[in-house]
XYZ file of C-alpha atoms in Angstrom:
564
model
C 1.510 -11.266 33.830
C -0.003 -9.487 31.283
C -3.688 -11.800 31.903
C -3.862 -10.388 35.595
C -2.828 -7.058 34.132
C -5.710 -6.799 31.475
C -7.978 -8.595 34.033
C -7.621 -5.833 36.873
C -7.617 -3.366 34.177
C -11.122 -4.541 33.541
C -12.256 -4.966 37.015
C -11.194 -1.221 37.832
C -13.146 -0.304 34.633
C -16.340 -1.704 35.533
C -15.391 -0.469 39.219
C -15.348 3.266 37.907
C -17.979 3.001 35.418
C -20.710 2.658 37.753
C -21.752 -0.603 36.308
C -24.426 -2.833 38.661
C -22.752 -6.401 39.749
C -25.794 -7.846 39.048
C -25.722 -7.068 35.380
C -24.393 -10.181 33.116
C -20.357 -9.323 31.768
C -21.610 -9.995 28.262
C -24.267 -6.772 28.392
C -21.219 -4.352 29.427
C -18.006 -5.099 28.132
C -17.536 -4.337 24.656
C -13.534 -4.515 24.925
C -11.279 -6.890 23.169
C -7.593 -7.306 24.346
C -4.631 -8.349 22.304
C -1.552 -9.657 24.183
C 0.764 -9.878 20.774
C 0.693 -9.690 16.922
C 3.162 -11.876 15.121
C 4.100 -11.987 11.266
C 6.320 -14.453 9.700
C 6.960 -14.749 5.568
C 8.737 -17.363 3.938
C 8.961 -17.189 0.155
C 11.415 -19.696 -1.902
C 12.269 -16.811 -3.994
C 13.923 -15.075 -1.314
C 15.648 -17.958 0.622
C 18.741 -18.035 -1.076
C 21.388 -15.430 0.932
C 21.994 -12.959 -1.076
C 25.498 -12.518 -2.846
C 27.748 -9.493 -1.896
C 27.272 -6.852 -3.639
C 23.863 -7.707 -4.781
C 19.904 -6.593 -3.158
C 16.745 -8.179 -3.753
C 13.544 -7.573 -5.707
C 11.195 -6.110 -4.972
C 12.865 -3.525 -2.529
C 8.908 -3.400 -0.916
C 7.135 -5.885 -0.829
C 3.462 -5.890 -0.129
C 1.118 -3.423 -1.126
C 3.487 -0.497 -1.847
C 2.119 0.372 -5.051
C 2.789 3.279 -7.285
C 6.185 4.498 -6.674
C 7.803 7.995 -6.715
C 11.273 8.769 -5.412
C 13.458 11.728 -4.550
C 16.862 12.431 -3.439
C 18.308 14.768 -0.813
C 22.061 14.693 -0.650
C 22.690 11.559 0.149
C 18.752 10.381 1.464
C 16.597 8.935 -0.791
C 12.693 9.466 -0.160
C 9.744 7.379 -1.504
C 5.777 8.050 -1.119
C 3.337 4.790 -2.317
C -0.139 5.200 -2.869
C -2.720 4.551 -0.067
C -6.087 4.787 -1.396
C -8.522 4.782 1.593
C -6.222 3.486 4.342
C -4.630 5.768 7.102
C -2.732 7.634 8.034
C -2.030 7.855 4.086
C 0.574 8.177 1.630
C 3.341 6.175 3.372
C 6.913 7.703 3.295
C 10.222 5.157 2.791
C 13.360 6.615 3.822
C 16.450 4.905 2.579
C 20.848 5.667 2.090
C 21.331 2.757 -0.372
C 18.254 2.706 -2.144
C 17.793 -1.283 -1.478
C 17.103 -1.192 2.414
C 14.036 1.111 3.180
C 12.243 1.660 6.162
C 9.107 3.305 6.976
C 9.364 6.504 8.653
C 5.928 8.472 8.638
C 2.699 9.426 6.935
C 2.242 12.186 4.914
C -1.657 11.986 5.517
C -1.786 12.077 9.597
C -5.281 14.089 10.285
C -8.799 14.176 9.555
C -8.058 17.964 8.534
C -5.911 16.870 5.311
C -8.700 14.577 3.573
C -12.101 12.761 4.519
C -12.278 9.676 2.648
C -15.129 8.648 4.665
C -17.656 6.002 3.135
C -15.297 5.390 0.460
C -14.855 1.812 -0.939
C -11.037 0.713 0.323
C -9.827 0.652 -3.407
C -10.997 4.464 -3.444
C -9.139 7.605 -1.464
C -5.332 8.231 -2.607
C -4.440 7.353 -5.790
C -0.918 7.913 -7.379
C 1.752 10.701 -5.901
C 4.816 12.162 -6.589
C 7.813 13.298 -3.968
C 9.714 15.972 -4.751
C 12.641 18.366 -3.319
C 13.170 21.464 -4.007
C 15.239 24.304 -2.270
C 14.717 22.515 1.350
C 10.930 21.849 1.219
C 9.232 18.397 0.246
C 6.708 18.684 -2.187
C 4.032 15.850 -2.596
C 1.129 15.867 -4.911
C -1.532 13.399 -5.462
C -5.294 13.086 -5.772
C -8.335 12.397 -3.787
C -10.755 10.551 -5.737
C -14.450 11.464 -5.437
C -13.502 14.296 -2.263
C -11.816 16.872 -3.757
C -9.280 15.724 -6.874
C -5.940 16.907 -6.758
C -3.576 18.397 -4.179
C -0.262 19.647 -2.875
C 1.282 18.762 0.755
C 4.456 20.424 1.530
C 7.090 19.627 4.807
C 10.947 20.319 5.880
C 10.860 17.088 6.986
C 9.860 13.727 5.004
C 8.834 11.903 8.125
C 6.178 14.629 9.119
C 4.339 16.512 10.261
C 3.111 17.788 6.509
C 1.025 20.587 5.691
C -2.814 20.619 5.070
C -3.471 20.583 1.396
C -3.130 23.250 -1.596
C -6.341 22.053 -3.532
C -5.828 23.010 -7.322
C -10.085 22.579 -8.566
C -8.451 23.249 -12.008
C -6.349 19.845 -12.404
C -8.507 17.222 -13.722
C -7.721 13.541 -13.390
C -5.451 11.204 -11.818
C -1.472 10.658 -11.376
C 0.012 14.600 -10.972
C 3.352 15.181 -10.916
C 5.753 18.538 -10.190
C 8.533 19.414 -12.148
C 10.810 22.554 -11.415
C 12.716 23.835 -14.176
C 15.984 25.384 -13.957
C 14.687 28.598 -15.057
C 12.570 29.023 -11.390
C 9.772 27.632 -13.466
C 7.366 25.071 -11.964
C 5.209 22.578 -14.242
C 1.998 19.945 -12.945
C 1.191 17.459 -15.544
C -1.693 14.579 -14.898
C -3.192 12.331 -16.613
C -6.758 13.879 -18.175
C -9.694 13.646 -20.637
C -9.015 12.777 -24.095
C -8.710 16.457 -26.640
C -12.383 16.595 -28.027
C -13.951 13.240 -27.014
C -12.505 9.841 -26.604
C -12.175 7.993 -29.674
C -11.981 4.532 -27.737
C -12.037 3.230 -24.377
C -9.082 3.807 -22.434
C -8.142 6.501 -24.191
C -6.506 9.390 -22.248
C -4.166 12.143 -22.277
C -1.273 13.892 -20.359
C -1.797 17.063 -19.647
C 0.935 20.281 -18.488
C 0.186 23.338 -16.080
C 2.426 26.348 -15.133
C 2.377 26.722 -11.479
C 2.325 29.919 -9.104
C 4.349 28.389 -6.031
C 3.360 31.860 -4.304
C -0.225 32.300 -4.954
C -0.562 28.156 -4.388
C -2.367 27.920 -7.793
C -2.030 27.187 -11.343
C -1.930 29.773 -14.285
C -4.715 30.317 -15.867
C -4.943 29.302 -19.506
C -1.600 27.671 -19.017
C -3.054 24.452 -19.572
C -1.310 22.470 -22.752
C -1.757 19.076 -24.148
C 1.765 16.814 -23.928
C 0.566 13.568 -25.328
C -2.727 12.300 -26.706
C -3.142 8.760 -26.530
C -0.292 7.416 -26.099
C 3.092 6.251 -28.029
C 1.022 5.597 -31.531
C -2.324 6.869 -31.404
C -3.380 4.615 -34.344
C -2.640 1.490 -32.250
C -5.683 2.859 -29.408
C -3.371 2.621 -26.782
C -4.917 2.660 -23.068
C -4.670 4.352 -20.132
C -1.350 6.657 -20.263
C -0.769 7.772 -17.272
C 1.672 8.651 -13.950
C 3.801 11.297 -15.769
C 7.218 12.648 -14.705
C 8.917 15.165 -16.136
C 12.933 15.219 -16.246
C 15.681 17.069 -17.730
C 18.972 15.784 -18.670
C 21.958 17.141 -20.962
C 19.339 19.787 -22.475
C 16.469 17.250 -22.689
C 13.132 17.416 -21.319
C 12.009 13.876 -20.535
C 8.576 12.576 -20.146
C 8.258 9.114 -18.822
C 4.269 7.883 -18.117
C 2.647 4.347 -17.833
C 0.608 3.093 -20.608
C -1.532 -0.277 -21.161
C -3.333 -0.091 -17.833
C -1.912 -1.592 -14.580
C -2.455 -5.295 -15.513
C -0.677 -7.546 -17.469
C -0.199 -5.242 -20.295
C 1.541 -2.579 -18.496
C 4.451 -0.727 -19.183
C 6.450 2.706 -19.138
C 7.289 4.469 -22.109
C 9.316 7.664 -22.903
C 9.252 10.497 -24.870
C 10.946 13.726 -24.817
C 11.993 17.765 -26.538
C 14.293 20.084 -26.159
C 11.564 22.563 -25.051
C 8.662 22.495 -23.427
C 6.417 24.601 -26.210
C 7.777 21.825 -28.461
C 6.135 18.591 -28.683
C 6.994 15.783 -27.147
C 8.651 12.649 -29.745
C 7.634 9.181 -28.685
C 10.912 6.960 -28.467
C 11.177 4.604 -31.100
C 12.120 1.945 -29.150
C 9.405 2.141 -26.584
C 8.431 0.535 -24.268
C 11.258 1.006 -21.996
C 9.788 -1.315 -19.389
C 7.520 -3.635 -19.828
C 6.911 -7.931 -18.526
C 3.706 -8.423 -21.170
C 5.949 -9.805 -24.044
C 6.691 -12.871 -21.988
C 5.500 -16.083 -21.586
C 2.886 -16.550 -18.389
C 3.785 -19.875 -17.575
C 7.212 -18.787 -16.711
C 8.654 -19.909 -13.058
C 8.435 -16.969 -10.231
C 6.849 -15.067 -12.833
C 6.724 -10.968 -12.332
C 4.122 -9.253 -13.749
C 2.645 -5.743 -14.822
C 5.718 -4.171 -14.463
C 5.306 0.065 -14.918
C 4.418 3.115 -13.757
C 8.108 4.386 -12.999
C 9.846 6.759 -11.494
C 13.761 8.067 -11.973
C 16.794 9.310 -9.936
C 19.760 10.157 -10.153
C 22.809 9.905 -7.647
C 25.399 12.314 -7.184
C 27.703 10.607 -9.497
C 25.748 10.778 -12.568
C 23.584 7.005 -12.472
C 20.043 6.683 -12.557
C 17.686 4.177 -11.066
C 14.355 3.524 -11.449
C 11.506 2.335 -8.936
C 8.576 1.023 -10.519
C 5.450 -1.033 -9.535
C 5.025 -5.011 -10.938
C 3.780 -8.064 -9.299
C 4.695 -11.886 -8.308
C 2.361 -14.241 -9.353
C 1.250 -17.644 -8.550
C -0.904 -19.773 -11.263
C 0.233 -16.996 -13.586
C -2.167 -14.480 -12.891
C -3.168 -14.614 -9.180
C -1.697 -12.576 -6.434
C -2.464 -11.687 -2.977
C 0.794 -9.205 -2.043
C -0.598 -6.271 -4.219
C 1.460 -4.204 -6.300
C 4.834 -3.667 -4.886
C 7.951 -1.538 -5.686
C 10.648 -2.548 -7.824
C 14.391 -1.048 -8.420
C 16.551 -1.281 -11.278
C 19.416 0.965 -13.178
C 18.195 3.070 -15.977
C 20.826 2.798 -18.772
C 21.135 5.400 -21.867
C 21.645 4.942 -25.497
C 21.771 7.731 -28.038
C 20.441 9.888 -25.018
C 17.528 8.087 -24.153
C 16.656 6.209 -21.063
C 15.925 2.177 -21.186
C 15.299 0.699 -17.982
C 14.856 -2.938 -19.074
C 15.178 -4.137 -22.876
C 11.866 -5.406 -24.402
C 12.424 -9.790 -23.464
C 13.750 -9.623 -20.177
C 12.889 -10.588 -17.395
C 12.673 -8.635 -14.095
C 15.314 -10.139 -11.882
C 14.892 -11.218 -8.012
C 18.403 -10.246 -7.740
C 20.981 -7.511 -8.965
C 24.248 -5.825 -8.134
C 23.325 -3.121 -5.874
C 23.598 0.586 -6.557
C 27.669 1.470 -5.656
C 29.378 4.829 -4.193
C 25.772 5.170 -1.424
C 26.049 4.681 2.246
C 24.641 1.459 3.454
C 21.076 1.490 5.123
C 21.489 -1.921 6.365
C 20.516 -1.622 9.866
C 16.947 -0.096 8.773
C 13.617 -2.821 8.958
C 13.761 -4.265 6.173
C 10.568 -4.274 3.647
C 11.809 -7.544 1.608
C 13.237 -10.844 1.802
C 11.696 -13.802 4.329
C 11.611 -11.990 7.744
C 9.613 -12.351 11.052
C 7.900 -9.138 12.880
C 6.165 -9.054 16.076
C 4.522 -6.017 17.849
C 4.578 -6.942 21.594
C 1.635 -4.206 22.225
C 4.185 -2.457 24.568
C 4.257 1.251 23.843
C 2.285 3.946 23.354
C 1.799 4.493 20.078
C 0.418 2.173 17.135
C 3.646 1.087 14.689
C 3.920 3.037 11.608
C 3.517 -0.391 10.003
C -0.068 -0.505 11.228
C -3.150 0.602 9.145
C -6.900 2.046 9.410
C -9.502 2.357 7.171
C -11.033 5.322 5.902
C -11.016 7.725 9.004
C -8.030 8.896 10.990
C -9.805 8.272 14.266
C -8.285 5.752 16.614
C -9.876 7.006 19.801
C -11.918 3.333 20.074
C -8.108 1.896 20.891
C -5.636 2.003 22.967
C -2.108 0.742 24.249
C -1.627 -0.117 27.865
C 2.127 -0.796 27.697
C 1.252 -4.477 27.525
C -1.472 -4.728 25.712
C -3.620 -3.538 22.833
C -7.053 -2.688 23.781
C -10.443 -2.032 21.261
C -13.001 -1.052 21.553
C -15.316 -3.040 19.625
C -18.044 -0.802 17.161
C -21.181 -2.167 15.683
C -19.508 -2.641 12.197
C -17.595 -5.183 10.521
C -15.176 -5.595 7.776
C -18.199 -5.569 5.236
C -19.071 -1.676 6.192
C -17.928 1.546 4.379
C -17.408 2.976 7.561
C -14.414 2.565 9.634
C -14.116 -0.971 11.460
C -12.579 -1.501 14.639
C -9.476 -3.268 12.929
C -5.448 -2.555 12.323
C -3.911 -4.128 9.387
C -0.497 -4.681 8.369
C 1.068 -5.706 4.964
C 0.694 -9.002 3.437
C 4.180 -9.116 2.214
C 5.024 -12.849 1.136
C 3.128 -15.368 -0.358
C 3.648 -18.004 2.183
C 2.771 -16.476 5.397
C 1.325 -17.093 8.710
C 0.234 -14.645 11.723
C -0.948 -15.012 15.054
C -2.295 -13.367 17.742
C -3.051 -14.110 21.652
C -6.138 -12.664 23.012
C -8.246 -12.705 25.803
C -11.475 -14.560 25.362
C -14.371 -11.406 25.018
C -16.907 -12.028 27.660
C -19.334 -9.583 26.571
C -21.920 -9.543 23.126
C -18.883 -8.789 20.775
C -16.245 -10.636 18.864
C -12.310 -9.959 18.617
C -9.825 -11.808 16.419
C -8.083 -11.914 12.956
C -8.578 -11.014 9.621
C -7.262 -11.206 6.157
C -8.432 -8.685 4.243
C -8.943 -7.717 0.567
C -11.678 -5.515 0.725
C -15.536 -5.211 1.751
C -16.938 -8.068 -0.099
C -13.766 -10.449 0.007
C -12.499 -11.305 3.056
C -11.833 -13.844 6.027
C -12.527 -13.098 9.680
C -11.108 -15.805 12.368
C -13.069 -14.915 15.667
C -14.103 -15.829 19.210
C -16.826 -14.549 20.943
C -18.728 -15.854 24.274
C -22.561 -15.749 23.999
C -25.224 -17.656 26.740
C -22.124 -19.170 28.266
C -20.889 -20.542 25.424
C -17.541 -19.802 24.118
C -16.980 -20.514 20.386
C -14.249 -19.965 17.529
C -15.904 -19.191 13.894
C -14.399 -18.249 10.610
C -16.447 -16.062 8.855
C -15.778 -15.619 4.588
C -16.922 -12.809 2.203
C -16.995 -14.100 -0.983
C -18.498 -11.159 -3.055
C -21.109 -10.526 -0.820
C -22.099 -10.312 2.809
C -19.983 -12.569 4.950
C -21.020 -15.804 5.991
C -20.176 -18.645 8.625
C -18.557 -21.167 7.155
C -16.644 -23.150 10.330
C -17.012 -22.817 13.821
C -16.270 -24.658 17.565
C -17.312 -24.559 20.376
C -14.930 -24.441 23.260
C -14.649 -24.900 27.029
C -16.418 -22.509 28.975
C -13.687 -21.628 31.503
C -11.689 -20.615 28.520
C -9.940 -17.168 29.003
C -7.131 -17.063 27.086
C -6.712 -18.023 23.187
C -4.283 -18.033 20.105
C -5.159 -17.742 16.731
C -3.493 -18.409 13.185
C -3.510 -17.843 9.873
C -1.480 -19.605 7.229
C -1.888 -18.807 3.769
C 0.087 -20.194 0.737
C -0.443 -19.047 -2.555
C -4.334 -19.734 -3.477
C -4.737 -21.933 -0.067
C -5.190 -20.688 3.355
C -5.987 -22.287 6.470
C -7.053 -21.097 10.306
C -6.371 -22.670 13.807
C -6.704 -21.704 16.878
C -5.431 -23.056 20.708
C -5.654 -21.982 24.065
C -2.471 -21.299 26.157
C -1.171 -24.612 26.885
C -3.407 -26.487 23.796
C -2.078 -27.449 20.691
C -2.866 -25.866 17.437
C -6.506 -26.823 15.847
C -7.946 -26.505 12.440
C -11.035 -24.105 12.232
C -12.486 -26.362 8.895
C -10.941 -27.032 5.913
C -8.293 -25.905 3.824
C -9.810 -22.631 2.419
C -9.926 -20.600 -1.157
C -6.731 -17.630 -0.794
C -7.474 -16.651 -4.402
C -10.264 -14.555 -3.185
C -8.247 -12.349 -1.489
C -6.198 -11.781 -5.015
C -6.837 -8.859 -7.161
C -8.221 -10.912 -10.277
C -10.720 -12.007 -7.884
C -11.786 -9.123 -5.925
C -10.676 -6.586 -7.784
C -9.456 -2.900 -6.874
C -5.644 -1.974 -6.813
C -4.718 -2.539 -3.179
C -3.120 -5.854 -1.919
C -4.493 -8.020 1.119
C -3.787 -6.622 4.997
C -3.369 -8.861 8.442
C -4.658 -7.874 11.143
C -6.912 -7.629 14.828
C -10.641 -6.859 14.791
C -13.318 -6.515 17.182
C -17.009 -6.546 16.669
C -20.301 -5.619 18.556
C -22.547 -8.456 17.897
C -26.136 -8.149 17.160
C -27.246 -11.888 17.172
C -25.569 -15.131 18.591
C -23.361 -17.313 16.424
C -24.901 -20.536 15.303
């Protein structure tokens, strides 16, 4: 039903358009149509059913890096970092703080950011989420178009506000605190005092803030740590502050040791803020690089946390870390983590220095369950039949907010092929979803383009690593090719040709830790290899690079010349 559906679609198209029937279909349609997207994951490490009582690690999995959380009353709000995917900043919403669902964007316009020609590693770096006397508070930076900013909303899911640029806040990872004196605080990570005496070396920074005039105090500006824990040792990279206070304590917990294997979080705090800050002497407070990397279902590059606490009195922490496969690679990106934040002699430990992150833990008690939301973890399967209106939340962009070169027919999922492809820094005509297990596959069914473009699937790391699984129909000739950007433009690696009558086709991709593999079949056919078994581990982040994790998705393509 849906073939005859898309097929008179395109017939009343061409009817409308004004288009000559003497003109050849592959000089005037440049539209690719999707029946169905599906997504299955099956990891070992999350096949076991999980004991009563008990949730699994990590609570999102995928690229859902850079964590900060918030409470209100009894709802628990988390924002992730985005960098130059939209819409941006993605908002969790979850009761039990285990099972968390997507629920909006706080970055839904091209009037909030332009993150145009920006690299896909680039755009939104690291927020935090805050509440405060019934308004949401999130603030975060822009790299290279514009720095840092402040969104506010009443309501987490959206719409939020256009941004409250503050030109004065240098650097990366802001975060709001408000005292209980009415006093509000930004700190960031900045410039070294004076001149860096090594490389890596940074500093947190503090800044009174003017809620009414929207701006920091001038000269308010004050130095909170320089280096790190032990400036001696050249520690790197401290970063992602958050301020806290607890039983008369100010608490500041940041990230230090750069987001790779030698992450970790670290605390230090005062009893006032025109005090220094004391480094804890048992630092760091969370940390995986002390272990051995040959260890089985190994997590990695554990940091970067932030803390909350529920109305009775515990505190959690979500931070990023990793699952790797041959020790270092991984494909997933940096995902969020959840674990209880103990206290001895009044300062926080989330995990002692030795252990090991576990898959599993008793849950979080005394919260009301969230088990009916989507679930971001485990083995699952999701589908998106293509029948609303509206693109799923769980669906991503690049660079530009745009989306007028698609649309959703109720059955389908029409685009609107452009003249760029996944190599450009401008905005491809592609959706991408989360690769969230290591063992996956994904599929799609699509009707064969007719005209000079492409349509089909992609796995996605960034620009210059990447596969793209397509069809295309070109001098009568219909043919399936995989296409592979391997640092550098892509390249044809495999291709097929197939009957000409064919109308309809299925594709799949099946990846499993470094290996990954592409078919293809028509509607009645069975499932074909496109070539051989392929290289995954350039789609990992030791490979390519960058600080996002790999996306699944549909992409069409104007083509300029016909496929060998």
């Amino acid at each position: 039903m849906k073939t005859i559906y898309a097929s008179a679609l395109m017939g009343l198209s061409l009817l409308f358009s004004g288009c000559q029937p003497e003109k050849p279909t592959d000089e005037i349609s440049t539209i690719a149509t999707f029946h169905w997207f599906d997504y299955q994951g099956q990891d070992a490490v999350f096949a076991e059913p999980l004991a009563k009582g008990s949730y699994q690690n990590p609570v999102a999995a995928g690229f859902f890096p850079d964590p900060s959380i918030t409470r209100r009353g009894d709802d628990y709000y988390m924002v992730l970092s985005s960098f130059s995917y939209t819409p941006g900043l993605p908002i969790l919403h979850s009761t039990d703080l285990v099972n968390w669902q997507l629920v909006g964007h706080a970055l839904s316009r091209a009037s909030q950011v332009d993150m145009s020609g920006m690299q896909v590693s680039r755009g939104i770096f690291a927020p935090t989420i805050r509440y405060h006397d019934g308004t949401f508070y999130i603030i975060t930076t822009v790299v290279d178009k514009g720095g840092n900013f402040i969104l506010t909303a009443t309501d987490p899911a959206g719409p939020w506000s256009d941004p409250i640029w503050l030109p004065e806040v240098e650097g990366i990872d802001p975060d709001m605190f408000f005292d209980d004196d009415g006093k509000v605080y930004i700190s960031h990570n900045g410039e070294a005092p004076d001149e860096a005496l090594y490389e890596g070396h940074r500093a947190i920074w503090m800044w009174q803030y003017d809620p009414v005039k929207k701006a920091v105090l001038p000269d308010s500006k004050k130095l909170l740590v320089n280096g790190g824990v032990d400036l001696s040792t050249k520690p790197i990279w401290i970063e992602a502050p958050h301020i806290y206070k607890h039983n008369g304590w100010y608490y500041l917990v940041c990230a230090e040791g750069g987001t790779a294997d030698q992450h970790s979080a670290v605390v230090f705090r005062t009893r006032s803020l025109n005090e220094p800050f004391v480094p804890y002497g048992d630092n760091p407070i969370l940390t995986q690089r002390d272990l051995p990397a040959d260890r089985a279902n190994a997590i990695t590059t554990a940091g970067h946390a932030d803390l909350v606490q529920l109305p009775d009195g515990q505190w959690w922490a979500v931070f990023l870390a990793t699952r790797t496969y041959d020790q270092t690679y991984f494909n997933t990106g940096r995902e969020t983590f959840l674990l209880p934040v103990s206290w001895k002699d009044e300062w926080p430990t989330i995990l002692p220095q030795g252990q090991e992150i576990p898959y599993r833990h008793p849950a979080p008690t005394g919260l009301v369950s969230s088990t009916g939301a989507m679930t971001q973890t485990g083995n699952f399967n999701w589908r998106d039949e293509f029948d609303g209106q509206n693109l799923k939340l769980d669906w991503n962009l690049l660079r530009e907010f745009d989306q007028s070169w698609l649309t959703l027919d109720g059955q389908n999922l029409n685009i609107n092929a452009k003249d760029v492809g996944m190599d450009s820094l401008s905005q491809p005509a592609f959706i991408g979803r989360r690769q969230q297990h290591t063992s996956f596959e994904t599929s799609t069914s699509l009707v064969v383009p007719k005209g000079k473009i492409s349509a089909g699937l992609v796995a996605f790391q960034n620009e210059q690593y990447h596969y793209y699984l397509g069809v295309k129909t070109a001098a009568g000739k219909t043919t399936v090719f995989l296409e592979q950007a391997k640092g550098a433009k892509p390249s044809l690696i495999s291709s097929q040709d197939l009957a000409a009558n064919t109308e309809q086709l299925r594709l799949r991709i099946q990846g499993k830790a470094g290996e990954i593999s592409f078919y293809y079949a028509d509607q009645t056919g069975d499932w074909q290899q496109l070539g051989e078994v392929q290289d995954a581990k350039i789609l990992s982040t030791q490979v390519a690079g960058g600080f996002v994790g790999t996306t699944l998705g549909v992409h069409a393509r104007q083509e300029k010349e016909t496929i060998p």
